[in-house]
Amino acid sequence: MDKILCTGNVFFIILAMALVIQVAYGGGERSLRPQECSGTCHYRCSETHHKKPCLFFCNKCCQKCLCVPSGTYGNKEECPCYSNWKTKHGTPKCP
């Protein structure tokens, strides 16, 4: 009986670790649904002093790429589409 209980606990721990890894490192291109863009962009733009333009462009980029990098700044390598979209002047379009 103890062996079954121990095996169950080990399985649960492995499952929990897989979930944590997915949340921490998940994402990437096409990982969001369009309705998730607003909340994700709200967090992405939460620390900027330019909220309106940040939210506008973040949502525009998210709708196209279905991806927003994690955190409030940087991490753009997680979403190449988001990172590589440039303005006509060659500067990054997405915050």
PDB file of C-alpha atoms in Angstrom:
ATOM      1  CA  MET A   1       0.000   0.000   0.000  1.00  0.00           C
ATOM      2  CA  ASP A   2       2.831   2.376   0.846  1.00  0.00           C
ATOM      3  CA  LYS A   3       4.432   1.674  -2.529  1.00  0.00           C
ATOM      4  CA  ILE A   4       1.240   2.692  -4.352  1.00  0.00           C
ATOM      5  CA  LEU A   5       0.939   5.863  -2.260  1.00  0.00           C
ATOM      6  CA  CYS A   6       4.588   6.749  -2.915  1.00  0.00           C
ATOM      7  CA  THR A   7       4.179   6.149  -6.665  1.00  0.00           C
ATOM      8  CA  GLY A   8       1.084   8.348  -6.684  1.00  0.00           C
ATOM      9  CA  ASN A   9       2.948  11.141  -4.890  1.00  0.00           C
ATOM     10  CA  VAL A  10       5.875  10.937  -7.314  1.00  0.00           C
ATOM     11  CA  PHE A  11       3.477  11.082 -10.275  1.00  0.00           C
ATOM     12  CA  PHE A  12       1.719  14.117  -8.758  1.00  0.00           C
ATOM     13  CA  ILE A  13       5.034  15.909  -8.177  1.00  0.00           C
ATOM     14  CA  ILE A  14       6.158  15.259 -11.761  1.00  0.00           C
ATOM     15  CA  LEU A  15       2.819  16.508 -13.071  1.00  0.00           C
ATOM     16  CA  ALA A  16       3.034  19.643 -10.914  1.00  0.00           C
ATOM     17  CA  MET A  17       6.588  20.331 -12.114  1.00  0.00           C
ATOM     18  CA  ALA A  18       5.513  19.953 -15.742  1.00  0.00           C
ATOM     19  CA  LEU A  19       2.746  22.494 -15.181  1.00  0.00           C
ATOM     20  CA  VAL A  20       5.147  24.969 -13.565  1.00  0.00           C
ATOM     21  CA  ILE A  21       7.588  24.575 -16.447  1.00  0.00           C
ATOM     22  CA  GLN A  22       4.793  25.106 -18.979  1.00  0.00           C
ATOM     23  CA  VAL A  23       3.648  28.289 -17.236  1.00  0.00           C
ATOM     24  CA  ALA A  24       7.185  29.623 -16.803  1.00  0.00           C
ATOM     25  CA  TYR A  25       8.558  28.737 -20.223  1.00  0.00           C
ATOM     26  CA  GLY A  26       5.402  28.236 -22.255  1.00  0.00           C
ATOM     27  CA  GLY A  27       4.251  30.626 -24.856  1.00  0.00           C
ATOM     28  CA  GLY A  28       5.827  31.352 -28.155  1.00  0.00           C
ATOM     29  CA  GLU A  29       4.227  31.989 -31.483  1.00  0.00           C
ATOM     30  CA  ARG A  30       0.508  31.270 -31.716  1.00  0.00           C
ATOM     31  CA  SER A  31       0.251  30.338 -28.038  1.00  0.00           C
ATOM     32  CA  LEU A  32      -2.540  32.823 -27.271  1.00  0.00           C
ATOM     33  CA  ARG A  33      -6.116  33.072 -28.420  1.00  0.00           C
ATOM     34  CA  PRO A  34      -7.211  36.515 -29.674  1.00  0.00           C
ATOM     35  CA  GLN A  35      -9.419  37.065 -26.606  1.00  0.00           C
ATOM     36  CA  GLU A  36      -6.359  36.635 -24.336  1.00  0.00           C
ATOM     37  CA  CYS A  37      -4.462  39.543 -25.902  1.00  0.00           C
ATOM     38  CA  SER A  38      -6.091  42.277 -23.841  1.00  0.00           C
ATOM     39  CA  GLY A  39      -5.176  40.819 -20.447  1.00  0.00           C
ATOM     40  CA  THR A  40      -1.692  39.819 -21.542  1.00  0.00           C
ATOM     41  CA  CYS A  41      -1.004  43.267 -22.991  1.00  0.00           C
ATOM     42  CA  HIS A  42      -2.415  44.937 -19.879  1.00  0.00           C
ATOM     43  CA  TYR A  43       0.267  43.151 -17.851  1.00  0.00           C
ATOM     44  CA  ARG A  44       2.982  43.774 -20.489  1.00  0.00           C
ATOM     45  CA  CYS A  45       2.282  47.527 -20.389  1.00  0.00           C
ATOM     46  CA  SER A  46       1.654  47.780 -16.632  1.00  0.00           C
ATOM     47  CA  GLU A  47       4.958  49.457 -15.755  1.00  0.00           C
ATOM     48  CA  THR A  48       5.265  51.966 -18.605  1.00  0.00           C
ATOM     49  CA  HIS A  49       4.428  55.653 -18.368  1.00  0.00           C
ATOM     50  CA  HIS A  50       3.049  55.512 -21.938  1.00  0.00           C
ATOM     51  CA  LYS A  51       0.137  53.124 -21.353  1.00  0.00           C
ATOM     52  CA  LYS A  52      -2.163  54.123 -24.237  1.00  0.00           C
ATOM     53  CA  PRO A  53       0.361  53.680 -27.068  1.00  0.00           C
ATOM     54  CA  CYS A  54       1.833  50.598 -25.409  1.00  0.00           C
ATOM     55  CA  LEU A  55      -1.585  48.937 -25.118  1.00  0.00           C
ATOM     56  CA  PHE A  56      -2.548  49.943 -28.666  1.00  0.00           C
ATOM     57  CA  PHE A  57       0.571  48.491 -30.283  1.00  0.00           C
ATOM     58  CA  CYS A  58       0.791  45.492 -27.981  1.00  0.00           C
ATOM     59  CA  ASN A  59      -2.797  44.507 -28.832  1.00  0.00           C
ATOM     60  CA  LYS A  60      -2.174  45.092 -32.547  1.00  0.00           C
ATOM     61  CA  CYS A  61       0.946  42.900 -32.425  1.00  0.00           C
ATOM     62  CA  CYS A  62      -0.776  40.251 -30.327  1.00  0.00           C
ATOM     63  CA  GLN A  63      -3.705  40.021 -32.737  1.00  0.00           C
ATOM     64  CA  LYS A  64      -1.256  39.425 -35.601  1.00  0.00           C
ATOM     65  CA  CYS A  65       1.245  37.138 -33.833  1.00  0.00           C
ATOM     66  CA  LEU A  66      -0.950  35.595 -31.099  1.00  0.00           C
ATOM     67  CA  CYS A  67       2.014  35.966 -28.777  1.00  0.00           C
ATOM     68  CA  VAL A  68       3.207  38.504 -26.211  1.00  0.00           C
ATOM     69  CA  PRO A  69       6.611  38.137 -24.539  1.00  0.00           C
ATOM     70  CA  SER A  70       6.542  37.400 -20.824  1.00  0.00           C
ATOM     71  CA  GLY A  71       7.242  40.145 -18.335  1.00  0.00           C
ATOM     72  CA  THR A  72       6.846  43.872 -18.629  1.00  0.00           C
ATOM     73  CA  TYR A  73       9.965  44.483 -20.740  1.00  0.00           C
ATOM     74  CA  GLY A  74      12.330  42.503 -22.945  1.00  0.00           C
ATOM     75  CA  ASN A  75      12.060  38.750 -23.540  1.00  0.00           C
ATOM     76  CA  LYS A  76      11.148  39.415 -27.187  1.00  0.00           C
ATOM     77  CA  GLU A  77      13.093  36.332 -28.296  1.00  0.00           C
ATOM     78  CA  GLU A  78      10.086  34.338 -27.057  1.00  0.00           C
ATOM     79  CA  CYS A  79       7.974  35.735 -29.915  1.00  0.00           C
ATOM     80  CA  PRO A  80       9.932  36.212 -33.163  1.00  0.00           C
ATOM     81  CA  CYS A  81       6.887  37.592 -35.031  1.00  0.00           C
ATOM     82  CA  TYR A  82       6.337  40.153 -32.273  1.00  0.00           C
ATOM     83  CA  SER A  83      10.043  40.975 -32.148  1.00  0.00           C
ATOM     84  CA  ASN A  84      10.645  41.205 -35.902  1.00  0.00           C
ATOM     85  CA  TRP A  85       7.680  43.417 -36.845  1.00  0.00           C
ATOM     86  CA  LYS A  86       9.171  46.843 -37.617  1.00  0.00           C
ATOM     87  CA  THR A  87       7.830  50.303 -38.423  1.00  0.00           C
ATOM     88  CA  LYS A  88       8.591  51.935 -41.763  1.00  0.00           C
ATOM     89  CA  HIS A  89      11.563  53.580 -40.008  1.00  0.00           C
ATOM     90  CA  GLY A  90      12.998  50.203 -38.985  1.00  0.00           C
ATOM     91  CA  THR A  91      12.270  50.517 -35.279  1.00  0.00           C
ATOM     92  CA  PRO A  92      10.363  47.826 -33.345  1.00  0.00           C
ATOM     93  CA  LYS A  93       6.603  48.150 -33.734  1.00  0.00           C
ATOM     94  CA  CYS A  94       5.744  46.012 -30.731  1.00  0.00           C
ATOM     95  CA  PRO A  95       6.485  47.066 -27.132  1.00  0.00           C
TER      96      PRO A  95
END
